[in-house]
Amino acid sequence: MINFEYFCLAALYVKDISSDVIHMVGTDAHDRLYLDANGNIQYLNLQSGGGTPDDYSFVLDEDGHNQNNLPFSKKEQELYGLDEEDAFFTNMDMDTINMLYLKKKSEADKDINALMKFLNGR
């Protein structure tokens, strides 16, 4: 049996370049990840045949943050009391980064525990 208390999987998001629609990889039956010849993770949509890097790009989260565009969403700015000048991850102090990490981890732990309760109650 797998102990899900120690099992973590990063959430991967892709953005359809033509429509700007972002979704979590694995939430669609047509999503596939594979390793290219250089050992890099690539995304392929089996239905459309499109993939990275031509038709889709990886983004950090459902708000569309990526390595070139790291400002906080409006929701995050309101939550943490930030303004546009402060809204860059590169300007964050370690305490804020740790707080964000712990918040995300706590939410993920709650989701996994709820899933396990549901599965065990079947």
mmCIF file of N, CA and C in Angstrom:
data_model
loop_
_atom_site.group_PDB
_atom_site.id
_atom_site.type_symbol
_atom_site.label_atom_id
_atom_site.label_comp_id
_atom_site.label_asym_id
_atom_site.label_seq_id
_atom_site.Cartn_x
_atom_site.Cartn_y
_atom_site.Cartn_z
ATOM 1 N N MET A 1 0.835 -1.184 0.000
ATOM 2 C CA MET A 1 0.000 0.000 0.000
ATOM 3 C C MET A 1 0.879 1.246 0.000
ATOM 4 N N ILE A 2 0.475 2.252 -0.741
ATOM 5 C CA ILE A 2 1.212 3.506 -0.819
ATOM 6 C C ILE A 2 0.806 4.399 0.336
ATOM 7 N N ASN A 3 1.787 4.936 1.031
ATOM 8 C CA ASN A 3 1.527 5.886 2.105
ATOM 9 C C ASN A 3 1.507 7.286 1.490
ATOM 10 N N PHE A 4 0.303 7.845 1.330
ATOM 11 C CA PHE A 4 0.158 9.130 0.669
ATOM 12 C C PHE A 4 0.615 10.299 1.523
ATOM 13 N N GLU A 5 0.934 10.061 2.801
ATOM 14 C CA GLU A 5 1.463 11.126 3.644
ATOM 15 C C GLU A 5 2.824 11.598 3.130
ATOM 16 N N TYR A 6 3.564 10.707 2.454
ATOM 17 C CA TYR A 6 4.907 11.030 1.984
ATOM 18 C C TYR A 6 4.975 11.148 0.471
ATOM 19 N N PHE A 7 3.854 11.073 -0.194
ATOM 20 C CA PHE A 7 3.802 11.085 -1.642
ATOM 21 C C PHE A 7 3.442 12.478 -2.126
ATOM 22 N N CYS A 8 4.319 13.105 -2.887
ATOM 23 C CA CYS A 8 4.056 14.436 -3.423
ATOM 24 C C CYS A 8 4.292 14.418 -4.921
ATOM 25 N N LEU A 9 3.441 15.094 -5.630
ATOM 26 C CA LEU A 9 3.598 15.237 -7.062
ATOM 27 C C LEU A 9 3.334 16.689 -7.406
ATOM 28 N N ALA A 10 4.258 17.268 -8.108
ATOM 29 C CA ALA A 10 4.100 18.674 -8.469
ATOM 30 C C ALA A 10 2.941 18.843 -9.439
ATOM 31 N N ALA A 11 2.172 19.897 -9.253
ATOM 32 C CA ALA A 11 1.096 20.227 -10.189
ATOM 33 C C ALA A 11 1.738 20.916 -11.392
ATOM 34 N N LEU A 12 1.467 20.396 -12.577
ATOM 35 C CA LEU A 12 1.983 20.975 -13.805
ATOM 36 C C LEU A 12 0.832 21.590 -14.582
ATOM 37 N N TYR A 13 1.030 22.805 -15.047
ATOM 38 C CA TYR A 13 0.010 23.505 -15.815
ATOM 39 C C TYR A 13 0.549 23.823 -17.200
ATOM 40 N N VAL A 14 -0.325 23.733 -18.200
ATOM 41 C CA VAL A 14 0.045 24.129 -19.551
ATOM 42 C C VAL A 14 -0.932 25.177 -20.048
ATOM 43 N N LYS A 15 -0.424 26.050 -20.892
ATOM 44 C CA LYS A 15 -1.229 27.117 -21.476
ATOM 45 C C LYS A 15 -1.285 26.893 -22.984
ATOM 46 N N ASP A 16 -2.509 26.827 -23.514
ATOM 47 C CA ASP A 16 -2.708 26.735 -24.954
ATOM 48 C C ASP A 16 -2.341 28.099 -25.532
ATOM 49 N N ILE A 17 -1.328 28.151 -26.350
ATOM 50 C CA ILE A 17 -0.810 29.420 -26.861
ATOM 51 C C ILE A 17 -1.846 30.146 -27.722
ATOM 52 N N SER A 18 -2.656 29.396 -28.469
ATOM 53 C CA SER A 18 -3.613 30.062 -29.360
ATOM 54 C C SER A 18 -4.829 30.610 -28.621
ATOM 55 N N SER A 19 -5.267 29.955 -27.545
ATOM 56 C CA SER A 19 -6.476 30.409 -26.844
ATOM 57 C C SER A 19 -6.211 31.000 -25.462
ATOM 58 N N ASP A 20 -4.990 30.880 -24.952
ATOM 59 C CA ASP A 20 -4.609 31.328 -23.609
ATOM 60 C C ASP A 20 -5.323 30.563 -22.499
ATOM 61 N N VAL A 21 -5.913 29.414 -22.815
ATOM 62 C CA VAL A 21 -6.569 28.588 -21.798
ATOM 63 C C VAL A 21 -5.498 27.807 -21.048
ATOM 64 N N ILE A 22 -5.590 27.831 -19.713
ATOM 65 C CA ILE A 22 -4.631 27.135 -18.854
ATOM 66 C C ILE A 22 -5.352 25.994 -18.158
ATOM 67 N N HIS A 23 -4.718 24.824 -18.129
ATOM 68 C CA HIS A 23 -5.296 23.715 -17.362
ATOM 69 C C HIS A 23 -4.190 22.866 -16.741
ATOM 70 N N MET A 24 -4.562 22.145 -15.683
ATOM 71 C CA MET A 24 -3.614 21.278 -14.998
ATOM 72 C C MET A 24 -3.450 20.003 -15.810
ATOM 73 N N VAL A 25 -2.206 19.618 -16.049
ATOM 74 C CA VAL A 25 -1.922 18.389 -16.788
ATOM 75 C C VAL A 25 -2.481 17.203 -16.006
ATOM 76 N N GLY A 26 -3.206 16.351 -16.713
ATOM 77 C CA GLY A 26 -3.791 15.174 -16.094
ATOM 78 C C GLY A 26 -5.274 15.298 -15.837
ATOM 79 N N THR A 27 -5.818 16.511 -15.984
ATOM 80 C CA THR A 27 -7.252 16.697 -15.778
ATOM 81 C C THR A 27 -8.039 16.423 -17.056
ATOM 82 N N ASP A 28 -7.360 16.185 -18.135
ATOM 83 C CA ASP A 28 -7.990 15.840 -19.404
ATOM 84 C C ASP A 28 -7.431 14.487 -19.834
ATOM 85 N N ALA A 29 -8.298 13.609 -20.309
ATOM 86 C CA ALA A 29 -7.878 12.255 -20.712
ATOM 87 C C ALA A 29 -6.887 12.282 -21.874
ATOM 88 N N HIS A 30 -6.795 13.400 -22.580
ATOM 89 C CA HIS A 30 -5.903 13.488 -23.736
ATOM 90 C C HIS A 30 -4.509 14.012 -23.380
ATOM 91 N N ASP A 31 -4.268 14.339 -22.120
ATOM 92 C CA ASP A 31 -2.969 14.862 -21.689
ATOM 93 C C ASP A 31 -1.934 13.743 -21.606
ATOM 94 N N ARG A 32 -0.753 14.016 -22.114
ATOM 95 C CA ARG A 32 0.358 13.086 -21.970
ATOM 96 C C ARG A 32 1.638 13.869 -21.741
ATOM 97 N N LEU A 33 2.486 13.354 -20.852
ATOM 98 C CA LEU A 33 3.828 13.888 -20.645
ATOM 99 C C LEU A 33 4.810 12.859 -21.166
ATOM 100 N N TYR A 34 5.906 13.326 -21.718
ATOM 101 C CA TYR A 34 6.946 12.412 -22.191
ATOM 102 C C TYR A 34 8.298 13.110 -22.086
ATOM 103 N N LEU A 35 9.348 12.320 -22.148
ATOM 104 C CA LEU A 35 10.701 12.874 -22.139
ATOM 105 C C LEU A 35 11.198 12.968 -23.570
ATOM 106 N N ASP A 36 11.726 14.126 -23.943
ATOM 107 C CA ASP A 36 12.280 14.271 -25.289
ATOM 108 C C ASP A 36 13.687 13.681 -25.337
ATOM 109 N N ALA A 37 14.333 13.793 -26.464
ATOM 110 C CA ALA A 37 15.657 13.194 -26.658
ATOM 111 C C ALA A 37 16.708 13.779 -25.719
ATOM 112 N N ASN A 38 16.472 14.994 -25.228
ATOM 113 C CA ASN A 38 17.414 15.639 -24.299
ATOM 114 C C ASN A 38 17.071 15.389 -22.843
ATOM 115 N N GLY A 39 16.012 14.611 -22.586
ATOM 116 C CA GLY A 39 15.619 14.310 -21.217
ATOM 117 C C GLY A 39 14.728 15.363 -20.585
ATOM 118 N N ASN A 40 14.193 16.287 -21.386
ATOM 119 C CA ASN A 40 13.292 17.318 -20.880
ATOM 120 C C ASN A 40 11.853 16.827 -20.927
ATOM 121 N N ILE A 41 11.054 17.228 -19.948
ATOM 122 C CA ILE A 41 9.638 16.870 -19.934
ATOM 123 C C ILE A 41 8.911 17.707 -20.976
ATOM 124 N N GLN A 42 8.106 17.055 -21.792
ATOM 125 C CA GLN A 42 7.299 17.733 -22.802
ATOM 126 C C GLN A 42 5.844 17.326 -22.623
ATOM 127 N N TYR A 43 4.939 18.162 -23.108
ATOM 128 C CA TYR A 43 3.504 17.910 -23.036
ATOM 129 C C TYR A 43 2.976 17.638 -24.437
ATOM 130 N N LEU A 44 2.010 16.700 -24.539
ATOM 131 C CA LEU A 44 1.353 16.400 -25.801
ATOM 132 C C LEU A 44 -0.135 16.241 -25.561
ATOM 133 N N ASN A 45 -0.946 16.903 -26.381
ATOM 134 C CA ASN A 45 -2.391 16.724 -26.346
ATOM 135 C C ASN A 45 -2.723 15.696 -27.418
ATOM 136 N N LEU A 46 -3.146 14.505 -26.996
ATOM 137 C CA LEU A 46 -3.395 13.421 -27.938
ATOM 138 C C LEU A 46 -4.562 13.714 -28.876
ATOM 139 N N GLN A 47 -5.492 14.542 -28.454
ATOM 140 C CA GLN A 47 -6.653 14.831 -29.291
ATOM 141 C C GLN A 47 -6.289 15.768 -30.439
ATOM 142 N N SER A 48 -5.593 16.862 -30.124
ATOM 143 C CA SER A 48 -5.268 17.850 -31.154
ATOM 144 C C SER A 48 -3.927 17.578 -31.820
ATOM 145 N N GLY A 49 -3.073 16.813 -31.152
ATOM 146 C CA GLY A 49 -1.737 16.563 -31.679
ATOM 147 C C GLY A 49 -0.759 17.680 -31.356
ATOM 148 N N GLY A 50 -1.236 18.719 -30.682
ATOM 149 C CA GLY A 50 -0.361 19.834 -30.317
ATOM 150 C C GLY A 50 0.410 19.533 -29.049
ATOM 151 N N GLY A 51 1.512 20.216 -28.888
ATOM 152 C CA GLY A 51 2.315 20.018 -27.685
ATOM 153 C C GLY A 51 3.288 21.152 -27.474
ATOM 154 N N THR A 52 4.145 20.968 -26.469
ATOM 155 C CA THR A 52 5.187 21.956 -26.206
ATOM 156 C C THR A 52 6.307 21.723 -27.210
ATOM 157 N N PRO A 53 7.007 22.715 -27.626
ATOM 158 C CA PRO A 53 6.864 24.133 -27.298
ATOM 159 C C PRO A 53 6.034 24.921 -28.322
ATOM 160 N N ASP A 54 5.559 24.260 -29.380
ATOM 161 C CA ASP A 54 4.894 24.999 -30.462
ATOM 162 C C ASP A 54 3.475 25.450 -30.128
ATOM 163 N N ASP A 55 2.660 24.567 -29.536
ATOM 164 C CA ASP A 55 1.250 24.861 -29.318
ATOM 165 C C ASP A 55 0.897 25.129 -27.859
ATOM 166 N N TYR A 56 1.723 24.643 -26.944
ATOM 167 C CA TYR A 56 1.476 24.795 -25.505
ATOM 168 C C TYR A 56 2.768 25.244 -24.840
ATOM 169 N N SER A 57 2.628 25.905 -23.700
ATOM 170 C CA SER A 57 3.797 26.246 -22.889
ATOM 171 C C SER A 57 3.491 25.896 -21.439
ATOM 172 N N PHE A 58 4.504 25.481 -20.709
ATOM 173 C CA PHE A 58 4.337 25.215 -19.289
ATOM 174 C C PHE A 58 4.258 26.546 -18.548
ATOM 175 N N VAL A 59 3.343 26.641 -17.577
ATOM 176 C CA VAL A 59 3.251 27.798 -16.699
ATOM 177 C C VAL A 59 3.292 27.295 -15.259
ATOM 178 N N LEU A 60 3.603 28.181 -14.322
ATOM 179 C CA LEU A 60 3.812 27.767 -12.934
ATOM 180 C C LEU A 60 2.517 27.463 -12.189
ATOM 181 N N ASP A 61 1.418 28.112 -12.579
ATOM 182 C CA ASP A 61 0.173 27.915 -11.836
ATOM 183 C C ASP A 61 -1.025 28.280 -12.697
ATOM 184 N N GLU A 62 -2.208 28.142 -12.125
ATOM 185 C CA GLU A 62 -3.432 28.406 -12.872
ATOM 186 C C GLU A 62 -3.641 29.882 -13.194
ATOM 187 N N ASP A 63 -2.848 30.768 -12.585
ATOM 188 C CA ASP A 63 -2.927 32.190 -12.902
ATOM 189 C C ASP A 63 -2.030 32.562 -14.076
ATOM 190 N N GLY A 64 -1.232 31.619 -14.561
ATOM 191 C CA GLY A 64 -0.405 31.872 -15.733
ATOM 192 C C GLY A 64 0.979 32.405 -15.455
ATOM 193 N N HIS A 65 1.429 32.381 -14.202
ATOM 194 C CA HIS A 65 2.800 32.819 -13.912
ATOM 195 C C HIS A 65 3.781 31.906 -14.646
ATOM 196 N N ASN A 66 4.847 32.488 -15.129
ATOM 197 C CA ASN A 66 5.920 31.700 -15.736
ATOM 198 C C ASN A 66 7.250 32.343 -15.385
ATOM 199 N N GLN A 67 8.328 31.808 -15.901
ATOM 200 C CA GLN A 67 9.647 32.307 -15.506
ATOM 201 C C GLN A 67 9.913 33.730 -15.991
ATOM 202 N N ASN A 68 9.220 34.166 -17.028
ATOM 203 C CA ASN A 68 9.426 35.519 -17.535
ATOM 204 C C ASN A 68 8.406 36.507 -16.999
ATOM 205 N N ASN A 69 7.386 36.007 -16.331
ATOM 206 C CA ASN A 69 6.274 36.848 -15.887
ATOM 207 C C ASN A 69 5.864 36.385 -14.499
ATOM 208 N N LEU A 70 6.493 36.903 -13.468
ATOM 209 C CA LEU A 70 6.274 36.412 -12.120
ATOM 210 C C LEU A 70 5.461 37.323 -11.206
ATOM 211 N N PRO A 71 4.679 38.263 -11.708
ATOM 212 C CA PRO A 71 3.905 39.078 -10.770
ATOM 213 C C PRO A 71 2.788 38.279 -10.117
ATOM 214 N N PHE A 72 2.395 38.706 -8.935
ATOM 215 C CA PHE A 72 1.273 38.076 -8.251
ATOM 216 C C PHE A 72 -0.032 38.400 -8.960
ATOM 217 N N SER A 73 -0.999 37.516 -8.838
ATOM 218 C CA SER A 73 -2.343 37.812 -9.322
ATOM 219 C C SER A 73 -2.963 38.878 -8.420
ATOM 220 N N LYS A 74 -4.059 39.481 -8.867
ATOM 221 C CA LYS A 74 -4.755 40.483 -8.046
ATOM 222 C C LYS A 74 -5.197 39.874 -6.717
ATOM 223 N N LYS A 75 -5.666 38.626 -6.756
ATOM 224 C CA LYS A 75 -6.101 37.940 -5.536
ATOM 225 C C LYS A 75 -4.944 37.814 -4.546
ATOM 226 N N GLU A 76 -3.766 37.430 -5.043
ATOM 227 C CA GLU A 76 -2.598 37.298 -4.173
ATOM 228 C C GLU A 76 -2.147 38.658 -3.643
ATOM 229 N N GLN A 77 -2.230 39.693 -4.474
ATOM 230 C CA GLN A 77 -1.838 41.021 -4.035
ATOM 231 C C GLN A 77 -2.727 41.492 -2.885
ATOM 232 N N GLU A 78 -4.040 41.258 -3.000
ATOM 233 C CA GLU A 78 -4.961 41.642 -1.930
ATOM 234 C C GLU A 78 -4.703 40.829 -0.669
ATOM 235 N N LEU A 79 -4.475 39.518 -0.833
ATOM 236 C CA LEU A 79 -4.266 38.629 0.303
ATOM 237 C C LEU A 79 -3.020 39.009 1.099
ATOM 238 N N TYR A 80 -1.928 39.364 0.410
ATOM 239 C CA TYR A 80 -0.663 39.645 1.087
ATOM 240 C C TYR A 80 -0.361 41.133 1.215
ATOM 241 N N GLY A 81 -1.313 41.999 0.825
ATOM 242 C CA GLY A 81 -1.124 43.436 0.975
ATOM 243 C C GLY A 81 -0.036 44.004 0.091
ATOM 244 N N LEU A 82 0.091 43.481 -1.113
ATOM 245 C CA LEU A 82 1.129 43.930 -2.033
ATOM 246 C C LEU A 82 0.561 44.934 -3.025
ATOM 247 N N ASP A 83 1.442 45.777 -3.573
ATOM 248 C CA ASP A 83 1.021 46.617 -4.681
ATOM 249 C C ASP A 83 1.829 46.205 -5.907
ATOM 250 N N GLU A 84 1.615 46.880 -7.025
ATOM 251 C CA GLU A 84 2.276 46.487 -8.276
ATOM 252 C C GLU A 84 3.804 46.504 -8.160
ATOM 253 N N GLU A 85 4.349 47.427 -7.401
ATOM 254 C CA GLU A 85 5.801 47.511 -7.277
ATOM 255 C C GLU A 85 6.375 46.348 -6.479
ATOM 256 N N ASP A 86 5.571 45.773 -5.573
ATOM 257 C CA ASP A 86 6.040 44.659 -4.754
ATOM 258 C C ASP A 86 5.715 43.307 -5.370
ATOM 259 N N ALA A 87 4.980 43.299 -6.467
ATOM 260 C CA ALA A 87 4.364 42.077 -6.954
ATOM 261 C C ALA A 87 5.286 41.220 -7.815
ATOM 262 N N PHE A 88 6.484 40.967 -7.338
ATOM 263 C CA PHE A 88 7.392 40.083 -8.052
ATOM 264 C C PHE A 88 8.016 39.104 -7.075
ATOM 265 N N PHE A 89 8.033 37.838 -7.468
ATOM 266 C CA PHE A 89 8.615 36.818 -6.599
ATOM 267 C C PHE A 89 10.073 37.121 -6.289
ATOM 268 N N THR A 90 10.788 37.721 -7.232
ATOM 269 C CA THR A 90 12.209 37.994 -7.014
ATOM 270 C C THR A 90 12.434 39.001 -5.904
ATOM 271 N N ASN A 91 11.421 39.784 -5.551
ATOM 272 C CA ASN A 91 11.554 40.771 -4.491
ATOM 273 C C ASN A 91 11.054 40.253 -3.142
ATOM 274 N N MET A 92 10.625 38.998 -3.083
ATOM 275 C CA MET A 92 10.058 38.470 -1.850
ATOM 276 C C MET A 92 11.154 38.051 -0.880
ATOM 277 N N ASP A 93 10.878 38.237 0.404
ATOM 278 C CA ASP A 93 11.815 37.776 1.413
ATOM 279 C C ASP A 93 11.530 36.295 1.701
ATOM 280 N N MET A 94 12.471 35.630 2.333
ATOM 281 C CA MET A 94 12.364 34.188 2.580
ATOM 282 C C MET A 94 11.169 33.842 3.469
ATOM 283 N N ASP A 95 10.816 34.700 4.416
ATOM 284 C CA ASP A 95 9.663 34.418 5.279
ATOM 285 C C ASP A 95 8.376 34.330 4.463
ATOM 286 N N THR A 96 8.206 35.237 3.510
ATOM 287 C CA THR A 96 7.007 35.215 2.667
ATOM 288 C C THR A 96 7.005 33.983 1.771
ATOM 289 N N ILE A 97 8.141 33.656 1.202
ATOM 290 C CA ILE A 97 8.243 32.456 0.357
ATOM 291 C C ILE A 97 7.888 31.221 1.172
ATOM 292 N N ASN A 98 8.428 31.099 2.384
ATOM 293 C CA ASN A 98 8.123 29.951 3.241
ATOM 294 C C ASN A 98 6.651 29.919 3.627
ATOM 295 N N MET A 99 6.063 31.073 3.903
ATOM 296 C CA MET A 99 4.652 31.135 4.258
ATOM 297 C C MET A 99 3.790 30.637 3.088
ATOM 298 N N LEU A 100 4.112 31.077 1.871
ATOM 299 C CA LEU A 100 3.367 30.629 0.699
ATOM 300 C C LEU A 100 3.512 29.120 0.496
ATOM 301 N N TYR A 101 4.726 28.615 0.672
ATOM 302 C CA TYR A 101 4.973 27.179 0.518
ATOM 303 C C TYR A 101 4.165 26.384 1.540
ATOM 304 N N LEU A 102 4.201 26.805 2.801
ATOM 305 C CA LEU A 102 3.480 26.080 3.840
ATOM 306 C C LEU A 102 1.968 26.128 3.617
ATOM 307 N N LYS A 103 1.468 27.254 3.115
ATOM 308 C CA LYS A 103 0.036 27.373 2.828
ATOM 309 C C LYS A 103 -0.360 26.391 1.731
ATOM 310 N N LYS A 104 0.415 26.343 0.651
ATOM 311 C CA LYS A 104 0.125 25.416 -0.446
ATOM 312 C C LYS A 104 0.227 23.971 0.030
ATOM 313 N N LYS A 105 1.243 23.673 0.843
ATOM 314 C CA LYS A 105 1.428 22.313 1.350
ATOM 315 C C LYS A 105 0.260 21.914 2.236
ATOM 316 N N SER A 106 -0.194 22.834 3.073
ATOM 317 C CA SER A 106 -1.326 22.561 3.960
ATOM 318 C C SER A 106 -2.587 22.271 3.153
ATOM 319 N N GLU A 107 -2.827 23.073 2.104
ATOM 320 C CA GLU A 107 -3.996 22.848 1.253
ATOM 321 C C GLU A 107 -3.905 21.500 0.551
ATOM 322 N N ALA A 108 -2.716 21.136 0.076
ATOM 323 C CA ALA A 108 -2.523 19.856 -0.598
ATOM 324 C C ALA A 108 -2.733 18.696 0.381
ATOM 325 N N ASP A 109 -2.233 18.854 1.616
ATOM 326 C CA ASP A 109 -2.421 17.808 2.626
ATOM 327 C C ASP A 109 -3.901 17.600 2.923
ATOM 328 N N LYS A 110 -4.656 18.691 3.031
ATOM 329 C CA LYS A 110 -6.101 18.576 3.281
ATOM 330 C C LYS A 110 -6.795 17.853 2.133
ATOM 331 N N ASP A 111 -6.415 18.187 0.898
ATOM 332 C CA ASP A 111 -7.025 17.545 -0.266
ATOM 333 C C ASP A 111 -6.713 16.052 -0.298
ATOM 334 N N ILE A 112 -5.478 15.694 -0.002
ATOM 335 C CA ILE A 112 -5.102 14.277 -0.011
ATOM 336 C C ILE A 112 -5.822 13.527 1.106
ATOM 337 N N ASN A 113 -5.914 14.129 2.292
ATOM 338 C CA ASN A 113 -6.617 13.475 3.398
ATOM 339 C C ASN A 113 -8.090 13.285 3.077
ATOM 340 N N ALA A 114 -8.715 14.275 2.460
ATOM 341 C CA ALA A 114 -10.123 14.152 2.079
ATOM 342 C C ALA A 114 -10.306 13.052 1.044
ATOM 343 N N LEU A 115 -9.389 12.959 0.091
ATOM 344 C CA LEU A 115 -9.455 11.911 -0.915
ATOM 345 C C LEU A 115 -9.304 10.534 -0.274
ATOM 346 N N MET A 116 -8.365 10.412 0.640
ATOM 347 C CA MET A 116 -8.149 9.117 1.307
ATOM 348 C C MET A 116 -9.374 8.718 2.127
ATOM 349 N N LYS A 117 -9.995 9.668 2.828
ATOM 350 C CA LYS A 117 -11.204 9.372 3.581
ATOM 351 C C LYS A 117 -12.309 8.899 2.653
ATOM 352 N N PHE A 118 -12.443 9.578 1.511
ATOM 353 C CA PHE A 118 -13.457 9.201 0.541
ATOM 354 C C PHE A 118 -13.195 7.791 0.011
ATOM 355 N N LEU A 119 -11.942 7.521 -0.361
ATOM 356 C CA LEU A 119 -11.606 6.208 -0.917
ATOM 357 C C LEU A 119 -11.743 5.098 0.115
ATOM 358 N N ASN A 120 -11.387 5.366 1.358
ATOM 359 C CA ASN A 120 -11.492 4.364 2.404
ATOM 360 C C ASN A 120 -12.950 4.116 2.817
ATOM 361 N N GLY A 121 -13.814 5.097 2.567
ATOM 362 C CA GLY A 121 -15.214 4.966 2.944
ATOM 363 C C GLY A 121 -16.065 4.261 1.891
ATOM 364 N N ARG A 122 -15.469 3.897 0.781
ATOM 365 C CA ARG A 122 -16.224 3.243 -0.295
ATOM 366 C C ARG A 122 -16.674 1.873 0.089
#
